PDB file of C-alpha atoms in Angstrom:
ATOM      1  CA  MET A  13      35.142  56.200 115.339  1.00 47.00           C
ATOM      2  CA  PRO A  14      31.650  54.679 115.502  1.00 55.00           C
ATOM      3  CA  ILE A  15      29.807  55.379 118.734  1.00 73.00           C
ATOM      4  CA  SER A  16      27.942  52.166 119.390  1.00 74.00           C
ATOM      5  CA  ASP A  17      26.841  52.754 122.975  1.00 84.00           C
ATOM      6  CA  ASP A  18      27.079  54.990 126.016  1.00 89.00           C
ATOM      7  CA  ALA A  19      30.404  53.537 127.157  1.00 90.00           C
ATOM      8  CA  VAL A  20      32.103  54.387 123.853  1.00 89.00           C
ATOM      9  CA  LEU A  21      30.780  57.954 123.959  1.00 89.00           C
ATOM     10  CA  ASN A  22      31.976  58.396 127.535  1.00 90.00           C
ATOM     11  CA  ASP A  23      35.408  57.055 126.607  1.00 92.00           C
ATOM     12  CA  LEU A  24      35.734  59.458 123.667  1.00 91.00           C
ATOM     13  CA  VAL A  25      34.679  62.395 125.797  1.00 90.00           C
ATOM     14  CA  GLU A  26      37.224  61.440 128.466  1.00 91.00           C
ATOM     15  CA  GLN A  27      39.900  61.481 125.777  1.00 93.00           C
ATOM     16  CA  ALA A  28      38.746  64.924 124.642  1.00 91.00           C
ATOM     17  CA  LEU A  29      38.725  66.250 128.191  1.00 90.00           C
ATOM     18  CA  SER A  30      42.317  65.100 128.653  1.00 91.00           C
ATOM     19  CA  LEU A  31      43.523  67.413 125.870  1.00 91.00           C
ATOM     20  CA  LYS A  32      45.306  70.627 126.766  1.00 89.00           C
ATOM     21  CA  SER A  33      42.439  72.818 125.613  1.00 92.00           C
ATOM     22  CA  ILE A  34      39.069  72.255 123.959  1.00 93.00           C
ATOM     23  CA  HIS A  35      37.730  75.727 124.676  1.00 95.00           C
ATOM     24  CA  GLY A  36      35.332  76.814 121.931  1.00 93.00           C
ATOM     25  CA  LYS A  37      35.308  73.407 120.259  1.00 94.00           C
ATOM     26  CA  LEU A  38      31.972  71.937 119.150  1.00 95.00           C
ATOM     27  CA  PHE A  39      31.157  68.269 119.656  1.00 94.00           C
ATOM     28  CA  ILE A  40      28.140  66.716 117.907  1.00 94.00           C
ATOM     29  CA  ASP A  41      26.928  63.249 118.866  1.00 93.00           C
ATOM     30  CA  THR A  42      24.619  61.527 116.372  1.00 91.00           C
ATOM     31  CA  SER A  43      24.391  58.202 118.199  1.00 89.00           C
ATOM     32  CA  THR A  44      21.611  56.782 120.352  1.00 89.00           C
ATOM     33  CA  VAL A  45      22.464  56.957 124.045  1.00 91.00           C
ATOM     34  CA  HIS A  46      20.532  57.296 127.271  1.00 92.00           C
ATOM     35  CA  PRO A  47      19.312  60.883 127.870  1.00 92.00           C
ATOM     36  CA  SER A  48      21.224  61.055 131.150  1.00 92.00           C
ATOM     37  CA  THR A  49      24.438  60.240 129.266  1.00 92.00           C
ATOM     38  CA  SER A  50      23.861  63.163 126.895  1.00 93.00           C
ATOM     39  CA  SER A  51      23.247  65.485 129.842  1.00 94.00           C
ATOM     40  CA  ALA A  52      26.388  64.345 131.657  1.00 94.00           C
ATOM     41  CA  VAL A  53      28.534  64.716 128.533  1.00 94.00           C
ATOM     42  CA  ALA A  54      27.168  68.196 127.887  1.00 94.00           C
ATOM     43  CA  GLU A  55      28.005  69.322 131.420  1.00 94.00           C
ATOM     44  CA  ALA A  56      31.497  67.837 131.301  1.00 94.00           C
ATOM     45  CA  LEU A  57      32.321  69.565 128.017  1.00 95.00           C
ATOM     46  CA  LYS A  58      30.757  72.843 129.123  1.00 94.00           C
ATOM     47  CA  ALA A  59      33.029  72.866 132.169  1.00 94.00           C
ATOM     48  CA  LYS A  60      35.983  72.910 129.771  1.00 94.00           C
ATOM     49  CA  GLY A  61      34.527  75.699 127.660  1.00 94.00           C
ATOM     50  CA  ALA A  62      33.394  73.415 124.834  1.00 95.00           C
ATOM     51  CA  HIS A  63      29.983  73.129 123.168  1.00 95.00           C
ATOM     52  CA  PHE A  64      27.896  69.975 122.743  1.00 95.00           C
ATOM     53  CA  ILE A  65      24.972  69.189 120.467  1.00 96.00           C
ATOM     54  CA  ALA A  66      23.055  65.958 120.968  1.00 95.00           C
ATOM     55  CA  SER A  67      21.838  65.091 117.500  1.00 95.00           C
ATOM     56  CA  PRO A  68      20.692  61.484 117.140  1.00 93.00           C
ATOM     57  CA  VAL A  69      19.517  60.635 113.640  1.00 93.00           C
ATOM     58  CA  PHE A  70      16.606  58.684 112.218  1.00 91.00           C
ATOM     59  CA  GLY A  71      17.211  56.536 109.157  1.00 84.00           C
ATOM     60  CA  ALA A  72      19.061  53.380 108.149  1.00 76.00           C
ATOM     61  CA  SER A  73      22.247  53.248 106.072  1.00 75.00           C
ATOM     62  CA  PRO A  74      20.544  53.683 102.658  1.00 78.00           C
ATOM     63  CA  VAL A  75      18.747  56.760 103.978  1.00 83.00           C
ATOM     64  CA  ALA A  76      22.047  58.179 105.227  1.00 85.00           C
ATOM     65  CA  ALA A  77      23.710  57.509 101.871  1.00 86.00           C
ATOM     66  CA  ALA A  78      20.918  59.424 100.148  1.00 89.00           C
ATOM     67  CA  GLY A  79      21.292  62.382 102.522  1.00 91.00           C
ATOM     68  CA  LYS A  80      17.743  61.944 103.803  1.00 91.00           C
ATOM     69  CA  LEU A  81      18.293  61.478 107.533  1.00 93.00           C
ATOM     70  CA  ILE A  82      16.228  63.272 110.171  1.00 94.00           C
ATOM     71  CA  PHE A  83      18.363  65.025 112.803  1.00 96.00           C
ATOM     72  CA  ALA A  84      16.931  65.665 116.280  1.00 96.00           C
ATOM     73  CA  MET A  85      19.206  68.450 117.512  1.00 96.00           C
ATOM     74  CA  ALA A  86      19.427  69.915 121.003  1.00 96.00           C
ATOM     75  CA  GLY A  87      21.952  72.269 122.525  1.00 95.00           C
ATOM     76  CA  SER A  88      23.068  75.862 122.141  1.00 94.00           C
ATOM     77  CA  GLN A  89      20.795  77.496 119.565  1.00 94.00           C
ATOM     78  CA  ASP A  90      23.723  79.532 118.253  1.00 95.00           C
ATOM     79  CA  GLN A  91      25.686  76.348 117.624  1.00 96.00           C
ATOM     80  CA  ILE A  92      22.711  74.623 115.984  1.00 96.00           C
ATOM     81  CA  SER A  93      22.326  77.617 113.655  1.00 96.00           C
ATOM     82  CA  ARG A  94      26.045  77.398 112.933  1.00 95.00           C
ATOM     83  CA  VAL A  95      25.950  73.778 111.738  1.00 95.00           C
ATOM     84  CA  SER A  96      22.475  73.650 110.180  1.00 96.00           C
ATOM     85  CA  PRO A  97      23.638  74.686 106.666  1.00 95.00           C
ATOM     86  CA  TYR A  98      25.937  71.656 106.612  1.00 94.00           C
ATOM     87  CA  ILE A  99      23.055  69.339 107.479  1.00 95.00           C
ATOM     88  CA  GLN A 100      19.797  70.591 105.974  1.00 94.00           C
ATOM     89  CA  ASP A 101      19.427  69.240 102.410  1.00 94.00           C
ATOM     90  CA  VAL A 102      23.020  67.973 102.588  1.00 94.00           C
ATOM     91  CA  MET A 103      23.129  65.180 105.148  1.00 93.00           C
ATOM     92  CA  GLY A 104      19.467  65.216 106.072  1.00 94.00           C
ATOM     93  CA  ARG A 105      16.005  66.154 104.910  1.00 94.00           C
ATOM     94  CA  GLN A 106      14.878  67.592 108.242  1.00 95.00           C
ATOM     95  CA  ILE A 107      16.198  69.057 111.469  1.00 96.00           C
ATOM     96  CA  ILE A 108      13.931  68.793 114.488  1.00 96.00           C
ATOM     97  CA  ASN A 109      15.052  71.518 116.865  1.00 96.00           C
ATOM     98  CA  MET A 110      14.602  70.120 120.373  1.00 96.00           C
ATOM     99  CA  GLY A 111      15.716  73.243 122.208  1.00 95.00           C
ATOM    100  CA  ALA A 112      18.591  73.740 124.608  1.00 95.00           C
ATOM    101  CA  ASP A 113      18.198  70.626 126.767  1.00 95.00           C
ATOM    102  CA  VAL A 114      20.233  67.792 125.209  1.00 94.00           C
ATOM    103  CA  HIS A 115      18.227  65.328 127.283  1.00 93.00           C
ATOM    104  CA  SER A 116      15.227  65.926 125.015  1.00 95.00           C
ATOM    105  CA  SER A 117      16.781  64.889 121.706  1.00 95.00           C
ATOM    106  CA  SER A 118      18.090  61.614 123.123  1.00 93.00           C
ATOM    107  CA  LEU A 119      14.649  60.955 124.589  1.00 95.00           C
ATOM    108  CA  LEU A 120      13.002  61.589 121.214  1.00 96.00           C
ATOM    109  CA  LYS A 121      15.394  59.176 119.525  1.00 94.00           C
ATOM    110  CA  ILE A 122      14.638  56.422 122.023  1.00 94.00           C
ATOM    111  CA  SER A 123      10.927  57.167 121.684  1.00 94.00           C
ATOM    112  CA  GLY A 124      11.219  56.953 117.904  1.00 94.00           C
ATOM    113  CA  ASN A 125      12.830  53.560 118.150  1.00 93.00           C
ATOM    114  CA  ILE A 126       9.759  52.328 120.023  1.00 95.00           C
ATOM    115  CA  PHE A 127       8.023  52.670 116.661  1.00 95.00           C
ATOM    116  CA  VAL A 128      10.853  51.113 114.643  1.00 94.00           C
ATOM    117  CA  ILE A 129      11.205  48.019 116.811  1.00 96.00           C
ATOM    118  CA  GLY A 130       7.470  47.822 117.493  1.00 97.00           C
ATOM    119  CA  PHE A 131       6.601  47.919 113.790  1.00 97.00           C
ATOM    120  CA  GLN A 132       9.194  45.234 113.068  1.00 97.00           C
ATOM    121  CA  GLU A 133       7.731  43.011 115.762  1.00 98.00           C
ATOM    122  CA  LEU A 134       4.188  43.459 114.449  1.00 98.00           C
ATOM    123  CA  ILE A 135       5.192  42.870 110.829  1.00 98.00           C
ATOM    124  CA  ALA A 136       7.136  39.740 111.790  1.00 98.00           C
ATOM    125  CA  GLU A 137       4.056  38.343 113.487  1.00 98.00           C
ATOM    126  CA  ALA A 138       1.840  39.267 110.517  1.00 98.00           C
ATOM    127  CA  GLN A 139       4.205  37.680 107.989  1.00 98.00           C
ATOM    128  CA  VAL A 140       4.458  34.450 109.984  1.00 98.00           C
ATOM    129  CA  PHE A 141       0.651  34.444 110.219  1.00 98.00           C
ATOM    130  CA  ALA A 142       0.456  34.929 106.444  1.00 98.00           C
ATOM    131  CA  GLU A 143       2.805  32.021 105.813  1.00 96.00           C
ATOM    132  CA  LYS A 144       1.098  29.660 108.243  1.00 97.00           C
ATOM    133  CA  THR A 145      -2.405  30.410 106.955  1.00 97.00           C
ATOM    134  CA  GLY A 146      -1.458  30.104 103.297  1.00 97.00           C
ATOM    135  CA  LEU A 147      -2.161  33.754 102.525  1.00 97.00           C
ATOM    136  CA  GLY A 148       1.473  34.151 101.539  1.00 96.00           C
ATOM    137  CA  THR A 149       4.134  36.679 102.436  1.00 97.00           C
ATOM    138  CA  ALA A 150       4.078  38.325  98.981  1.00 97.00           C
ATOM    139  CA  ARG A 151       0.402  39.254  99.279  1.00 97.00           C
ATOM    140  CA  MET A 152       0.902  40.445 102.843  1.00 98.00           C
ATOM    141  CA  GLU A 153       3.828  42.601 101.752  1.00 97.00           C
ATOM    142  CA  GLU A 154       1.835  44.108  98.895  1.00 97.00           C
ATOM    143  CA  PHE A 155      -0.911  45.002 101.357  1.00 98.00           C
ATOM    144  CA  ILE A 156       1.569  46.524 103.822  1.00 97.00           C
ATOM    145  CA  GLY A 157       3.050  48.724 101.103  1.00 96.00           C
ATOM    146  CA  GLY A 158      -0.297  49.794  99.705  1.00 97.00           C
ATOM    147  CA  MET A 159      -1.931  50.444 103.051  1.00 97.00           C
ATOM    148  CA  PHE A 160       0.932  51.812 105.158  1.00 96.00           C
ATOM    149  CA  GLY A 161       3.512  53.047 102.665  1.00 95.00           C
ATOM    150  CA  PRO A 162       7.132  52.411 101.696  1.00 91.00           C
ATOM    151  CA  VAL A 163       8.694  52.625 105.164  1.00 90.00           C
ATOM    152  CA  LEU A 164       6.725  49.726 106.629  1.00 95.00           C
ATOM    153  CA  GLU A 165       7.028  47.865 103.345  1.00 96.00           C
ATOM    154  CA  SER A 166      10.812  48.186 103.653  1.00 93.00           C
ATOM    155  CA  TYR A 167      10.643  46.623 107.125  1.00 95.00           C
ATOM    156  CA  SER A 168       8.726  43.711 105.638  1.00 97.00           C
ATOM    157  CA  LYS A 169      11.254  43.353 102.835  1.00 96.00           C
ATOM    158  CA  ARG A 170      14.067  43.037 105.377  1.00 95.00           C
ATOM    159  CA  MET A 171      12.317  39.868 106.512  1.00 97.00           C
ATOM    160  CA  THR A 172      11.096  38.392 103.226  1.00 96.00           C
ATOM    161  CA  SER A 173      14.384  39.144 101.434  1.00 95.00           C
ATOM    162  CA  GLY A 174      16.363  37.321 104.120  1.00 95.00           C
ATOM    163  CA  ALA A 175      18.129  40.533 105.219  1.00 94.00           C
ATOM    164  CA  TYR A 176      17.128  39.760 108.806  1.00 96.00           C
ATOM    165  CA  ALA A 177      19.955  37.194 108.701  1.00 94.00           C
ATOM    166  CA  PRO A 178      22.333  38.484 106.007  1.00 93.00           C
ATOM    167  CA  PRO A 179      25.485  36.724 104.758  1.00 90.00           C
ATOM    168  CA  LEU A 180      28.308  36.936 107.291  1.00 87.00           C
ATOM    169  CA  ASP A 181      30.258  39.291 105.008  1.00 87.00           C
ATOM    170  CA  THR A 182      27.290  41.686 104.729  1.00 88.00           C
ATOM    171  CA  PRO A 183      26.656  44.095 107.604  1.00 87.00           C
ATOM    172  CA  PRO A 184      23.056  44.290 108.823  1.00 89.00           C
ATOM    173  CA  GLY A 185      21.075  47.470 108.279  1.00 86.00           C
ATOM    174  CA  PHE A 186      20.327  47.915 112.001  1.00 89.00           C
ATOM    175  CA  ALA A 187      22.468  45.527 114.024  1.00 91.00           C
ATOM    176  CA  VAL A 188      20.536  43.480 116.557  1.00 95.00           C
ATOM    177  CA  SER A 189      23.046  44.362 119.295  1.00 93.00           C
ATOM    178  CA  LEU A 190      22.406  48.090 118.798  1.00 91.00           C
ATOM    179  CA  ALA A 191      18.655  47.595 118.642  1.00 94.00           C
ATOM    180  CA  SER A 192      18.765  45.613 121.879  1.00 95.00           C
ATOM    181  CA  LYS A 193      20.725  48.418 123.543  1.00 93.00           C
ATOM    182  CA  ASP A 194      18.148  50.977 122.427  1.00 93.00           C
ATOM    183  CA  VAL A 195      15.295  48.820 123.692  1.00 96.00           C
ATOM    184  CA  ARG A 196      17.021  48.434 127.074  1.00 95.00           C
ATOM    185  CA  HIS A 197      17.139  52.211 127.370  1.00 94.00           C
ATOM    186  CA  ALA A 198      13.447  52.528 126.459  1.00 96.00           C
ATOM    187  CA  LEU A 199      12.376  49.817 128.905  1.00 97.00           C
ATOM    188  CA  ALA A 200      14.478  51.316 131.714  1.00 95.00           C
ATOM    189  CA  ILE A 201      12.948  54.770 131.188  1.00 95.00           C
ATOM    190  CA  ALA A 202       9.449  53.281 130.993  1.00 96.00           C
ATOM    191  CA  GLU A 203       9.978  51.442 134.282  1.00 96.00           C
ATOM    192  CA  GLU A 204      11.306  54.610 135.896  1.00 95.00           C
ATOM    193  CA  LYS A 205       8.231  56.543 134.755  1.00 96.00           C
ATOM    194  CA  GLY A 206       5.747  53.829 135.711  1.00 97.00           C
ATOM    195  CA  CYS A 207       4.556  52.788 132.251  1.00 96.00           C
ATOM    196  CA  GLN A 208       4.844  49.617 130.186  1.00 96.00           C
ATOM    197  CA  LEU A 209       6.029  48.767 126.681  1.00 97.00           C
ATOM    198  CA  PRO A 210       4.852  45.160 126.216  1.00 97.00           C
ATOM    199  CA  THR A 211       5.496  45.091 122.463  1.00 97.00           C
ATOM    200  CA  LEU A 212       9.107  46.084 123.067  1.00 97.00           C
ATOM    201  CA  GLU A 213       9.416  43.479 125.807  1.00 97.00           C
ATOM    202  CA  THR A 214       8.338  40.802 123.320  1.00 98.00           C
ATOM    203  CA  ALA A 215      10.727  42.126 120.692  1.00 98.00           C
ATOM    204  CA  GLN A 216      13.612  42.231 123.169  1.00 97.00           C
ATOM    205  CA  ASN A 217      12.953  38.645 124.187  1.00 98.00           C
ATOM    206  CA  ARG A 218      12.947  37.550 120.550  1.00 98.00           C
ATOM    207  CA  MET A 219      16.101  39.513 119.702  1.00 98.00           C
ATOM    208  CA  THR A 220      17.858  37.873 122.645  1.00 98.00           C
ATOM    209  CA  LYS A 221      16.764  34.426 121.471  1.00 98.00           C
ATOM    210  CA  ALA A 222      17.865  35.247 117.906  1.00 97.00           C
ATOM    211  CA  ARG A 223      21.344  36.210 119.102  1.00 96.00           C
ATOM    212  CA  GLU A 224      21.585  33.000 121.108  1.00 97.00           C
ATOM    213  CA  TYR A 225      20.424  30.951 118.132  1.00 96.00           C
ATOM    214  CA  ALA A 226      22.328  32.554 115.262  1.00 95.00           C
ATOM    215  CA  GLY A 227      24.997  34.867 116.698  1.00 93.00           C
ATOM    216  CA  GLU A 228      25.494  38.600 116.434  1.00 91.00           C
ATOM    217  CA  SER A 229      25.545  39.063 112.627  1.00 92.00           C
ATOM    218  CA  LEU A 230      21.830  39.725 112.527  1.00 96.00           C
ATOM    219  CA  ASP A 231      19.523  42.627 111.792  1.00 95.00           C
ATOM    220  CA  SER A 232      17.029  43.924 114.336  1.00 95.00           C
ATOM    221  CA  SER A 233      14.336  42.358 112.141  1.00 96.00           C
ATOM    222  CA  SER A 234      15.653  38.934 113.224  1.00 97.00           C
ATOM    223  CA  VAL A 235      12.644  38.889 115.548  1.00 98.00           C
ATOM    224  CA  TYR A 236      11.121  37.347 112.412  1.00 98.00           C
ATOM    225  CA  GLY A 237      13.375  34.293 112.685  1.00 97.00           C
ATOM    226  CA  ILE A 238      12.282  33.596 116.250  1.00 98.00           C
ATOM    227  CA  ALA A 239       8.617  34.245 115.400  1.00 98.00           C
ATOM    228  CA  ARG A 240       9.058  31.608 112.686  1.00 97.00           C
ATOM    229  CA  LEU A 241      10.625  29.165 115.115  1.00 97.00           C
ATOM    230  CA  GLU A 242       7.845  29.652 117.629  1.00 97.00           C
ATOM    231  CA  ALA A 243       5.323  28.839 114.888  1.00 97.00           C
ATOM    232  CA  GLY A 244       7.080  25.617 113.934  1.00 97.00           C
ATOM    233  CA  LEU A 245       8.950  27.038 110.930  1.00 96.00           C
ATOM    234  CA  PRO A 246      12.745  27.123 110.478  1.00 96.00           C
ATOM    235  CA  PHE A 247      14.571  30.188 111.773  1.00 96.00           C
ATOM    236  CA  TRP A 248      16.179  30.484 108.353  1.00 94.00           C
ATOM    237  CA  SER A 249      14.009  31.370 105.354  1.00 92.00           C
ATOM    238  CA  GLU A 250      14.926  30.351 101.822  1.00 88.00           C
ATOM    239  CA  ASN A 251      16.443  33.814 101.279  1.00 86.00           C
ATOM    240  CA  SER A 252      18.458  34.120 104.496  1.00 86.00           C
ATOM    241  CA  ARG A 253      22.114  33.208 104.783  1.00 77.00           C
ATOM    242  CA  GLN A 254      21.594  29.527 105.642  1.00 76.00           C
ATOM    243  CA  GLY A 255      18.531  29.102 103.490  1.00 62.00           C
ATOM    244  CA  ASN A 256      20.022  29.688 100.069  1.00 52.00           C
TER     245      ASN A 256
END
């Protein structure tokens, strides 16, 4: 069962806790949840004699299919050693061992998504700038790939290919609803710690507007559609679902 948010994880754990015995069982969560949720789940399972590894992953669906994910694993070091052979060079290209505190791996995942969403926001703005000035999105994308490498180029391609608003029968690479949830966690932690994430605030505002404008079947890169609208361009590009 996909774990889309904290509530789903809590529900699944409650179901597990209701079983007659889970003593010695190992639970591994690869989703993105608030660090406090990971800590609470770990304590609840530990009280029943079970083990818990918080192991959020970095990488979109194509990366997962290629077995190239990055796993940020925290929990019992014995249990991490136990499962590592099934992950390293099988499901993922790297395991980042975050130690015993499951709070830390969830925090790293949320921190990592600051980059993912922030880069998407910046690239969306740059590509709209390129279109409005006549430079052209193709030249901008070539520069992004040459200067910053294939990862940022792939973010650009999600916009220029129209994947930011895919056909309704095609699932998005990183659903806007999940991205918005992750950004809410990051902004809440930032507020708690007395720091600011203005780029993420802009991205969150644009993702919210995109969902209001075009519904939920959007990628997180749909910030591009709203950046286009704000610049006087259509939300839909010629390659997106209502542009072709």
